[in-house]
Amino acid sequence: MAVTERLYYSDSHLIEFDARVVDVTERVSGWAAIVLDRTAFYPTGGGQPSDTGTLNGARVVECIDDGDNGVLHVVQGMMPSRGAVVQGRVDWSRRLDHMQQHTGQHILSQAFVNLFNAATKSFRVLETSCEIDVDLNNPATEIIERAVELANNVVWEDRAIEIRNVTSAEAAELPLRKESARDGELRLIEIEGFDLTPCGGTHAYRTGEVGIIAVRSWERAKGLTRIEFVAGTRALADYRKANRSAREVAALFSTGRDDAPHVAAQMVEEHKELNRRIRVLEELAAEVEAEKLLADASQGVVVQVFNGRDAESLKKLAHALIAKPGVVALLASRDKDTARLVFARSADALGDMSVLMREACAMLDGRGGGKPELAQGGGKNVAKLDSALTHALTLLSHDS
Ligand SMILES: [Zn+2]
């Protein structure tokens, strides 16, 4: 005979109970691990997290299944003596949430078997959603949606859910959705006319209690399809969150929630087109700017420091400058705490830009390099930018 009678086996809605303390041990954490002669607390197992609640008002933070040794109630702030009678109370909102997810899983898993002969290989209740790994090769949207639709019809038909205790010989004759790893007596959960499976978890009285089942996402993982779903209160919370996000996005585009994807797609297209036009205009602007800089340059050498100009823009300007013969361009930009450099020369001009760049970057505590005609680099020592350019210019005059 097992130490702890598991009251949750026969009634998943029982949350208040009296029990006698069978054993108490102190854990490393200083908290008590209490074994009772009976409990309504569900311990972690089968993909379903533990219940929480109170014993004589003290917090039950977790319950652990210790097999035939009973259920360990890890309790903060109490150390009762053996034989004492305690009052237990299970947190109902957490229990209801777990029942909705767990029962929802039975229904959704059977829907995939029923429609696509795709078995569920594992199940987990996560923090805000749940996962099942289903043996499904082609998780097209339509396939997933058909299973979700069937599952919700079963929820709304409000079918009865019965617990049946059978011997393993009896179980062998029954069309169970999955085999049990246990020997001896089996606890079967039967959803009227839909699903029959061995399980030790807590389930709704009727399928209607699950409320709704919604799939959030799915992906192929390790040869299976991992499906993330939410049921009951989690589905409502998820809907609220999704609706808020969708409305916030729609507001950014000054449109309604359902029009937002279309409007956003249009914007993305426009954005790409604008970028293409900006690139063309930038090249034109660089040509004009290059003309002006060359008009002021002495002997074709342009030395110029800009503020907040990115490397791409510096390179564009450099290319526009060296399109003319006999030009050397030593360009730089201060951008917050970074100095950027682009050195370039026309094919017929003298000087090794990569050497100049290495020397200049060394002064900026940075790095740079490239080819004799074009080099780029940068550094963090922005204060030295002017002297780095002067140094590069000096080196250039030695070269020529
Ligand atoms: Zn179950």
CSV table of C-alpha atoms and ligand atoms in Angstrom, one decimal:
chain,number,residue,atom,x,y,z
A,1,MET,CA,0.0,0.0,0.0
A,2,ALA,CA,1.4,3.4,-1.0
A,3,VAL,CA,2.2,5.9,1.8
A,4,THR,CA,0.2,8.7,0.3
A,5,GLU,CA,-3.4,8.4,-0.9
A,6,ARG,CA,-3.6,10.6,-4.0
A,7,LEU,CA,-6.9,12.4,-3.8
A,8,TYR,CA,-6.4,14.1,-7.1
A,9,TYR,CA,-6.7,10.8,-8.8
A,10,SER,CA,-10.4,10.5,-8.0
A,11,ASP,CA,-11.3,14.3,-7.9
A,12,SER,CA,-9.4,16.9,-9.8
A,13,HIS,CA,-11.5,19.7,-8.4
A,14,LEU,CA,-10.9,18.8,-4.7
A,15,ILE,CA,-8.7,21.6,-3.3
A,16,GLU,CA,-9.3,21.5,0.5
A,17,PHE,CA,-8.4,18.5,2.6
A,18,ASP,CA,-7.2,17.3,6.0
A,19,ALA,CA,-4.3,14.9,6.3
A,20,ARG,CA,-2.0,13.3,8.8
A,21,VAL,CA,1.8,13.9,8.7
A,22,VAL,CA,3.6,10.7,8.0
A,23,ASP,CA,7.1,11.9,7.8
A,24,VAL,CA,9.0,15.2,7.9
A,25,THR,CA,12.6,15.8,6.8
A,26,GLU,CA,14.5,19.1,6.7
A,27,ARG,CA,15.9,19.9,3.3
A,28,VAL,CA,19.3,21.6,2.6
A,29,SER,CA,17.3,24.8,1.9
A,30,GLY,CA,16.0,24.7,5.5
A,31,TRP,CA,12.5,24.0,4.2
A,32,ALA,CA,10.5,21.0,5.3
A,33,ALA,CA,9.7,18.1,3.1
A,34,ILE,CA,6.4,16.7,4.4
A,35,VAL,CA,4.8,13.4,3.5
A,36,LEU,CA,1.1,13.1,4.2
A,37,ASP,CA,-1.2,10.1,4.4
A,38,ARG,CA,-3.4,11.7,1.7
A,39,THR,CA,-3.0,14.7,-0.6
A,40,ALA,CA,-4.8,16.7,-3.2
A,41,PHE,CA,-1.5,18.2,-4.3
A,42,TYR,CA,-0.4,17.0,-7.8
A,43,PRO,CA,3.4,16.5,-7.9
A,44,THR,CA,5.5,17.4,-10.9
A,45,GLY,CA,5.2,14.7,-13.6
A,46,GLY,CA,4.0,13.7,-17.0
A,47,GLY,CA,4.8,17.1,-18.5
A,48,GLN,CA,2.6,18.8,-15.9
A,49,PRO,CA,4.2,21.1,-13.2
A,50,SER,CA,3.5,20.6,-9.5
A,51,ASP,CA,0.6,22.2,-7.7
A,52,THR,CA,1.3,24.9,-5.1
A,53,GLY,CA,-0.8,26.0,-2.2
A,54,THR,CA,-0.7,25.9,1.6
A,55,LEU,CA,-0.5,23.5,4.5
A,56,ASN,CA,-1.9,25.1,7.7
A,57,GLY,CA,-1.3,28.4,6.0
A,58,ALA,CA,2.4,27.8,5.3
A,59,ARG,CA,3.5,28.0,1.7
A,60,VAL,CA,3.8,24.7,-0.3
A,61,VAL,CA,6.3,25.7,-3.0
A,62,GLU,CA,6.6,22.4,-4.8
A,63,CYS,CA,5.4,18.8,-4.6
A,64,ILE,CA,7.7,15.9,-5.7
A,65,ASP,CA,6.6,12.4,-6.6
A,66,ASP,CA,8.7,10.0,-4.6
A,67,GLY,CA,6.9,6.9,-6.0
A,68,ASP,CA,5.8,4.4,-3.3
A,69,ASN,CA,7.4,6.7,-0.6
A,70,GLY,CA,4.6,9.1,-1.3
A,71,VAL,CA,4.4,12.8,-2.3
A,72,LEU,CA,6.9,15.2,-0.8
A,73,HIS,CA,5.4,18.6,0.0
A,74,VAL,CA,8.2,21.2,0.1
A,75,VAL,CA,7.0,23.7,2.6
A,76,GLN,CA,8.4,27.1,3.7
A,77,GLY,CA,8.0,28.2,7.3
A,78,MET,CA,6.7,25.1,9.1
A,79,MET,CA,8.1,21.9,10.7
A,80,PRO,CA,5.1,19.9,11.9
A,81,SER,CA,5.6,16.7,14.1
A,82,ARG,CA,4.7,13.3,12.8
A,83,GLY,CA,1.1,12.4,13.4
A,84,ALA,CA,-0.1,16.0,13.4
A,85,VAL,CA,-3.2,16.8,11.4
A,86,VAL,CA,-2.8,19.5,8.8
A,87,GLN,CA,-5.2,21.4,6.5
A,88,GLY,CA,-4.1,21.5,2.9
A,89,ARG,CA,-5.3,24.0,0.3
A,90,VAL,CA,-4.3,23.8,-3.4
A,91,ASP,CA,-4.1,27.0,-5.4
A,92,TRP,CA,-7.1,26.7,-7.6
A,93,SER,CA,-6.2,29.1,-10.4
A,94,ARG,CA,-2.9,27.2,-11.0
A,95,ARG,CA,-4.7,23.8,-10.9
A,96,LEU,CA,-7.4,25.0,-13.3
A,97,ASP,CA,-4.7,26.3,-15.7
A,98,HIS,CA,-2.8,23.0,-15.6
A,99,MET,CA,-6.0,21.0,-16.1
A,100,GLN,CA,-7.0,23.1,-19.1
A,101,GLN,CA,-3.5,22.8,-20.7
A,102,HIS,CA,-3.3,19.0,-19.9
A,103,THR,CA,-6.8,18.1,-21.0
A,104,GLY,CA,-6.4,20.4,-24.0
A,105,GLN,CA,-3.3,18.3,-24.9
A,106,HIS,CA,-5.2,15.0,-24.8
A,107,ILE,CA,-7.8,16.5,-27.1
A,108,LEU,CA,-5.3,18.1,-29.5
A,109,SER,CA,-3.1,15.0,-29.6
A,110,GLN,CA,-6.1,12.8,-30.4
A,111,ALA,CA,-7.2,15.3,-33.1
A,112,PHE,CA,-3.8,14.8,-34.9
A,113,VAL,CA,-4.2,11.0,-34.6
A,114,ASN,CA,-7.8,11.0,-35.7
A,115,LEU,CA,-7.1,13.2,-38.8
A,116,PHE,CA,-3.6,12.4,-39.8
A,117,ASN,CA,-2.5,9.3,-37.8
A,118,ALA,CA,0.2,11.5,-36.2
A,119,ALA,CA,1.1,10.4,-32.7
A,120,THR,CA,2.3,12.8,-30.0
A,121,LYS,CA,5.7,11.9,-28.7
A,122,SER,CA,6.1,14.3,-25.9
A,123,PHE,CA,4.3,17.1,-24.0
A,124,ARG,CA,5.5,20.0,-21.8
A,125,VAL,CA,3.6,22.7,-19.9
A,126,LEU,CA,5.8,25.8,-20.2
A,127,GLU,CA,5.6,29.2,-18.4
A,128,THR,CA,3.0,30.7,-20.7
A,129,SER,CA,2.3,28.1,-23.3
A,130,CYS,CA,2.6,24.3,-24.0
A,131,GLU,CA,4.5,22.1,-26.5
A,132,ILE,CA,3.7,18.8,-28.1
A,133,ASP,CA,6.1,17.0,-30.4
A,134,VAL,CA,4.0,15.3,-33.1
A,135,ASP,CA,5.0,12.7,-35.7
A,136,LEU,CA,3.8,14.9,-38.5
A,137,ASN,CA,5.9,15.3,-41.7
A,138,ASN,CA,4.1,18.1,-43.5
A,139,PRO,CA,2.9,20.7,-41.0
A,140,ALA,CA,1.1,22.9,-43.6
A,141,THR,CA,-1.1,25.7,-42.1
A,142,GLU,CA,-4.2,23.9,-43.4
A,143,ILE,CA,-3.2,20.6,-41.7
A,144,ILE,CA,-2.6,22.4,-38.3
A,145,GLU,CA,-5.9,24.4,-38.7
A,146,ARG,CA,-7.9,21.3,-39.3
A,147,ALA,CA,-6.6,19.6,-36.2
A,148,VAL,CA,-7.3,22.8,-34.2
A,149,GLU,CA,-10.8,23.0,-35.5
A,150,LEU,CA,-11.6,19.4,-34.6
A,151,ALA,CA,-10.1,19.8,-31.1
A,152,ASN,CA,-12.2,22.9,-30.5
A,153,ASN,CA,-15.4,21.2,-31.7
A,154,VAL,CA,-14.7,18.4,-29.1
A,155,VAL,CA,-14.3,21.2,-26.5
A,156,TRP,CA,-17.5,22.9,-27.4
A,157,GLU,CA,-19.5,19.6,-27.5
A,158,ASP,CA,-18.7,19.5,-23.8
A,159,ARG,CA,-18.1,15.8,-23.7
A,160,ALA,CA,-17.8,13.9,-20.4
A,161,ILE,CA,-14.3,12.9,-19.2
A,162,GLU,CA,-14.2,9.7,-17.2
A,163,ILE,CA,-11.5,8.0,-15.2
A,164,ARG,CA,-11.4,4.2,-15.6
A,165,ASN,CA,-9.1,1.9,-13.6
A,166,VAL,CA,-8.3,-1.3,-15.5
A,167,THR,CA,-5.8,-4.2,-15.3
A,168,SER,CA,-3.0,-4.3,-17.8
A,169,ALA,CA,-4.7,-7.3,-19.4
A,170,GLU,CA,-7.9,-5.3,-19.8
A,171,ALA,CA,-5.9,-2.4,-21.2
A,172,ALA,CA,-4.3,-4.6,-23.8
A,173,GLU,CA,-7.8,-5.2,-25.3
A,174,LEU,CA,-8.6,-1.5,-25.5
A,175,PRO,CA,-7.8,1.0,-28.3
A,176,LEU,CA,-5.5,3.2,-26.3
A,177,ARG,CA,-3.9,6.3,-27.9
A,178,LYS,CA,-0.6,5.5,-26.3
A,179,GLU,CA,0.9,2.6,-24.4
A,180,SER,CA,1.6,3.0,-20.7
A,181,ALA,CA,5.1,2.5,-19.2
A,182,ARG,CA,3.5,1.2,-16.0
A,183,ASP,CA,2.7,-2.3,-14.9
A,184,GLY,CA,-0.3,-3.4,-12.9
A,185,GLU,CA,-3.4,-1.3,-12.6
A,186,LEU,CA,-3.8,1.4,-15.2
A,187,ARG,CA,-5.6,4.7,-14.9
A,188,LEU,CA,-7.3,5.6,-18.1
A,189,ILE,CA,-8.7,8.9,-19.1
A,190,GLU,CA,-11.7,8.6,-21.5
A,191,ILE,CA,-13.0,11.5,-23.4
A,192,GLU,CA,-16.4,10.3,-24.4
A,193,GLY,CA,-16.4,8.9,-27.9
A,194,PHE,CA,-13.1,10.5,-28.8
A,195,ASP,CA,-10.0,9.6,-26.8
A,196,LEU,CA,-8.8,6.9,-24.4
A,197,THR,CA,-5.3,7.1,-22.9
A,198,PRO,CA,-3.5,6.1,-19.8
A,199,CYS,CA,-2.5,9.2,-17.6
A,200,GLY,CA,-1.9,10.1,-14.0
A,201,GLY,CA,-2.5,13.8,-14.4
A,202,THR,CA,-5.4,16.1,-13.4
A,203,HIS,CA,-8.1,16.6,-16.0
A,204,ALA,CA,-11.3,18.6,-16.5
A,205,TYR,CA,-14.6,17.1,-15.6
A,206,ARG,CA,-15.9,17.8,-19.1
A,207,THR,CA,-14.2,19.0,-22.3
A,208,GLY,CA,-16.1,22.4,-22.1
A,209,GLU,CA,-14.0,23.3,-19.1
A,210,VAL,CA,-10.9,23.6,-21.4
A,211,GLY,CA,-12.6,26.6,-23.0
A,212,ILE,CA,-10.6,26.9,-26.2
A,213,ILE,CA,-7.4,25.5,-27.8
A,214,ALA,CA,-5.2,27.7,-30.0
A,215,VAL,CA,-2.0,26.9,-31.8
A,216,ARG,CA,0.6,29.8,-31.5
A,217,SER,CA,3.3,28.4,-33.8
A,218,TRP,CA,4.9,25.2,-35.1
A,219,GLU,CA,8.3,24.1,-36.6
A,220,ARG,CA,10.0,21.0,-37.7
A,221,ALA,CA,12.3,19.8,-34.9
A,222,LYS,CA,14.3,16.5,-34.7
A,223,GLY,CA,12.2,14.7,-37.3
A,224,LEU,CA,8.9,15.7,-35.6
A,225,THR,CA,6.7,18.8,-35.6
A,226,ARG,CA,6.9,20.9,-32.5
A,227,ILE,CA,3.6,22.6,-31.9
A,228,GLU,CA,3.2,25.4,-29.4
A,229,PHE,CA,-0.3,25.7,-28.1
A,230,VAL,CA,-2.4,27.4,-25.4
A,231,ALA,CA,-5.7,26.4,-23.8
A,232,GLY,CA,-8.3,28.0,-21.6
A,233,THR,CA,-7.1,31.0,-19.6
A,234,ARG,CA,-3.8,30.9,-21.4
A,235,ALA,CA,-5.5,31.2,-24.7
A,236,LEU,CA,-7.4,34.3,-23.5
A,237,ALA,CA,-4.2,35.9,-22.2
A,238,ASP,CA,-2.4,35.1,-25.5
A,239,TYR,CA,-5.3,36.5,-27.5
A,240,ARG,CA,-5.2,39.8,-25.5
A,241,LYS,CA,-1.4,40.0,-26.0
A,242,ALA,CA,-1.7,39.3,-29.7
A,243,ASN,CA,-4.5,41.7,-30.2
A,244,ARG,CA,-2.6,44.4,-28.3
A,245,SER,CA,0.5,43.9,-30.5
A,246,ALA,CA,-1.6,43.9,-33.7
A,247,ARG,CA,-3.5,47.0,-32.7
A,248,GLU,CA,-0.2,48.8,-31.8
A,249,VAL,CA,1.3,47.9,-35.1
A,250,ALA,CA,-1.9,49.0,-36.9
A,251,ALA,CA,-1.8,52.4,-35.1
A,252,LEU,CA,1.7,53.0,-36.4
A,253,PHE,CA,0.4,52.6,-39.9
A,254,SER,CA,-2.8,54.6,-39.1
A,255,THR,CA,-5.0,51.7,-40.1
A,256,GLY,CA,-7.3,49.1,-38.6
A,257,ARG,CA,-5.9,45.8,-37.1
A,258,ASP,CA,-7.0,43.6,-39.9
A,259,ASP,CA,-5.7,45.9,-42.7
A,260,ALA,CA,-2.3,46.3,-41.0
A,261,PRO,CA,-0.5,43.3,-42.7
A,262,HIS,CA,-1.5,44.6,-46.2
A,263,VAL,CA,-0.6,48.2,-45.3
A,264,ALA,CA,2.7,47.2,-43.7
A,265,ALA,CA,3.7,45.1,-46.8
A,266,GLN,CA,3.0,48.1,-49.0
A,267,MET,CA,5.2,50.3,-46.8
A,268,VAL,CA,8.0,47.8,-47.0
A,269,GLU,CA,7.8,47.9,-50.8
A,270,GLU,CA,7.8,51.7,-50.8
A,271,HIS,CA,10.7,51.7,-48.4
A,272,LYS,CA,12.8,49.5,-50.7
A,273,GLU,CA,11.9,51.7,-53.7
A,274,LEU,CA,12.9,54.8,-51.7
A,275,ASN,CA,16.2,53.3,-50.8
A,276,ARG,CA,16.9,52.6,-54.4
A,277,ARG,CA,16.2,56.2,-55.3
A,278,ILE,CA,18.2,57.5,-52.3
A,279,ARG,CA,21.2,55.5,-53.6
A,280,VAL,CA,20.9,57.1,-57.1
A,281,LEU,CA,20.6,60.6,-55.5
A,282,GLU,CA,23.5,60.0,-53.2
A,283,GLU,CA,25.7,59.2,-56.2
A,284,LEU,CA,24.6,62.4,-57.9
A,285,ALA,CA,25.2,64.4,-54.7
A,286,ALA,CA,28.6,62.9,-54.3
A,287,GLU,CA,29.5,64.0,-57.8
A,288,VAL,CA,28.5,67.6,-57.1
A,289,GLU,CA,30.3,67.5,-53.7
A,290,ALA,CA,33.4,66.1,-55.4
A,291,GLU,CA,33.4,69.0,-57.9
A,292,LYS,CA,33.2,71.6,-55.1
A,293,LEU,CA,36.0,69.9,-53.0
A,294,LEU,CA,38.3,69.6,-56.0
A,295,ALA,CA,37.7,73.3,-56.9
A,296,ASP,CA,39.2,74.2,-53.4
A,297,ALA,CA,41.9,71.5,-53.4
A,298,SER,CA,45.5,72.2,-54.0
A,299,GLN,CA,47.3,69.9,-56.5
A,300,GLY,CA,44.4,67.5,-56.5
A,301,VAL,CA,44.8,66.5,-52.8
A,302,VAL,CA,41.5,66.6,-50.9
A,303,VAL,CA,41.7,66.4,-47.1
A,304,GLN,CA,38.3,66.7,-45.3
A,305,VAL,CA,36.8,65.7,-42.0
A,306,PHE,CA,33.0,65.3,-41.7
A,307,ASN,CA,30.7,64.8,-38.8
A,308,GLY,CA,28.5,61.7,-38.5
A,309,ARG,CA,29.1,60.4,-41.9
A,310,ASP,CA,29.0,56.6,-42.4
A,311,ALA,CA,31.7,54.6,-44.1
A,312,GLU,CA,29.5,53.9,-47.1
A,313,SER,CA,28.9,57.6,-47.7
A,314,LEU,CA,32.6,58.4,-47.4
A,315,LYS,CA,33.4,55.7,-49.9
A,316,LYS,CA,30.8,57.1,-52.4
A,317,LEU,CA,32.4,60.5,-52.1
A,318,ALA,CA,35.9,59.0,-52.5
A,319,HIS,CA,34.9,57.2,-55.7
A,320,ALA,CA,33.4,60.4,-57.1
A,321,LEU,CA,36.6,62.2,-56.4
A,322,ILE,CA,39.0,59.7,-57.9
A,323,ALA,CA,36.9,59.4,-61.0
A,324,LYS,CA,38.9,62.4,-62.0
A,325,PRO,CA,42.6,62.0,-62.9
A,326,GLY,CA,45.4,62.9,-60.5
A,327,VAL,CA,43.4,63.0,-57.3
A,328,VAL,CA,44.2,61.8,-53.8
A,329,ALA,CA,41.3,61.9,-51.2
A,330,LEU,CA,42.0,61.6,-47.5
A,331,LEU,CA,38.5,61.6,-46.0
A,332,ALA,CA,37.4,61.1,-42.4
A,333,SER,CA,34.3,61.2,-40.3
A,334,ARG,CA,33.7,61.7,-36.5
A,335,ASP,CA,30.7,59.6,-35.5
A,336,LYS,CA,30.1,59.7,-31.7
A,337,ASP,CA,33.2,58.0,-30.2
A,338,THR,CA,34.4,56.5,-33.5
A,339,ALA,CA,36.6,58.0,-36.2
A,340,ARG,CA,36.2,56.5,-39.7
A,341,LEU,CA,38.7,56.9,-42.5
A,342,VAL,CA,38.6,56.4,-46.3
A,343,PHE,CA,41.8,57.1,-48.3
A,344,ALA,CA,41.7,56.8,-52.1
A,345,ARG,CA,43.6,57.9,-55.2
A,346,SER,CA,43.1,58.0,-58.9
A,347,ALA,CA,44.8,55.2,-60.9
A,348,ASP,CA,47.4,57.7,-62.2
A,349,ALA,CA,48.1,59.4,-58.8
A,350,LEU,CA,51.0,58.5,-56.5
A,351,GLY,CA,51.0,57.1,-52.9
A,352,ASP,CA,50.1,53.8,-51.2
A,353,MET,CA,46.8,54.4,-49.4
A,354,SER,CA,47.1,51.1,-47.4
A,355,VAL,CA,50.4,52.3,-45.9
A,356,LEU,CA,48.9,55.7,-45.1
A,357,MET,CA,45.9,54.1,-43.6
A,358,ARG,CA,47.8,51.7,-41.3
A,359,GLU,CA,49.9,54.6,-40.0
A,360,ALA,CA,46.9,56.9,-39.5
A,361,CYS,CA,44.9,54.1,-37.7
A,362,ALA,CA,47.7,53.3,-35.4
A,363,MET,CA,47.5,56.9,-34.1
A,364,LEU,CA,43.7,56.5,-33.6
A,365,ASP,CA,44.3,53.2,-31.6
A,366,GLY,CA,42.4,51.5,-34.4
A,367,ARG,CA,43.0,49.3,-37.4
A,368,GLY,CA,42.7,49.7,-41.2
A,369,GLY,CA,44.1,48.6,-44.5
A,370,GLY,CA,43.3,47.9,-48.1
A,371,LYS,CA,44.9,48.4,-51.5
A,372,PRO,CA,47.3,51.0,-52.8
A,373,GLU,CA,44.4,52.8,-54.5
A,374,LEU,CA,41.7,52.4,-51.8
A,375,ALA,CA,41.9,51.8,-48.1
A,376,GLN,CA,39.6,52.2,-45.1
A,377,GLY,CA,39.8,52.0,-41.3
A,378,GLY,CA,39.0,53.7,-38.1
A,379,GLY,CA,39.7,54.0,-34.4
A,380,LYS,CA,38.4,55.1,-31.0
A,381,ASN,CA,40.9,57.9,-30.3
A,382,VAL,CA,38.8,60.6,-32.1
A,383,ALA,CA,40.8,63.4,-30.5
A,384,LYS,CA,43.8,62.4,-32.6
A,385,LEU,CA,41.9,62.5,-35.9
A,386,ASP,CA,43.3,65.8,-37.2
A,387,SER,CA,46.9,64.9,-36.4
A,388,ALA,CA,46.4,61.4,-38.0
A,389,LEU,CA,45.3,63.1,-41.2
A,390,THR,CA,48.2,65.6,-41.1
A,391,HIS,CA,50.6,62.6,-40.6
A,392,ALA,CA,49.0,60.8,-43.6
A,393,LEU,CA,49.4,64.0,-45.7
A,394,THR,CA,53.1,64.3,-44.7
A,395,LEU,CA,53.7,60.7,-45.7
A,396,LEU,CA,52.0,61.3,-49.0
A,397,SER,CA,54.2,64.3,-49.8
A,398,HIS,CA,57.3,62.2,-49.1
A,399,ASP,CA,56.0,59.6,-51.6
A,400,SER,CA,55.4,62.0,-54.3
B,1,ZN,ZN,-3.6,13.4,-18.8
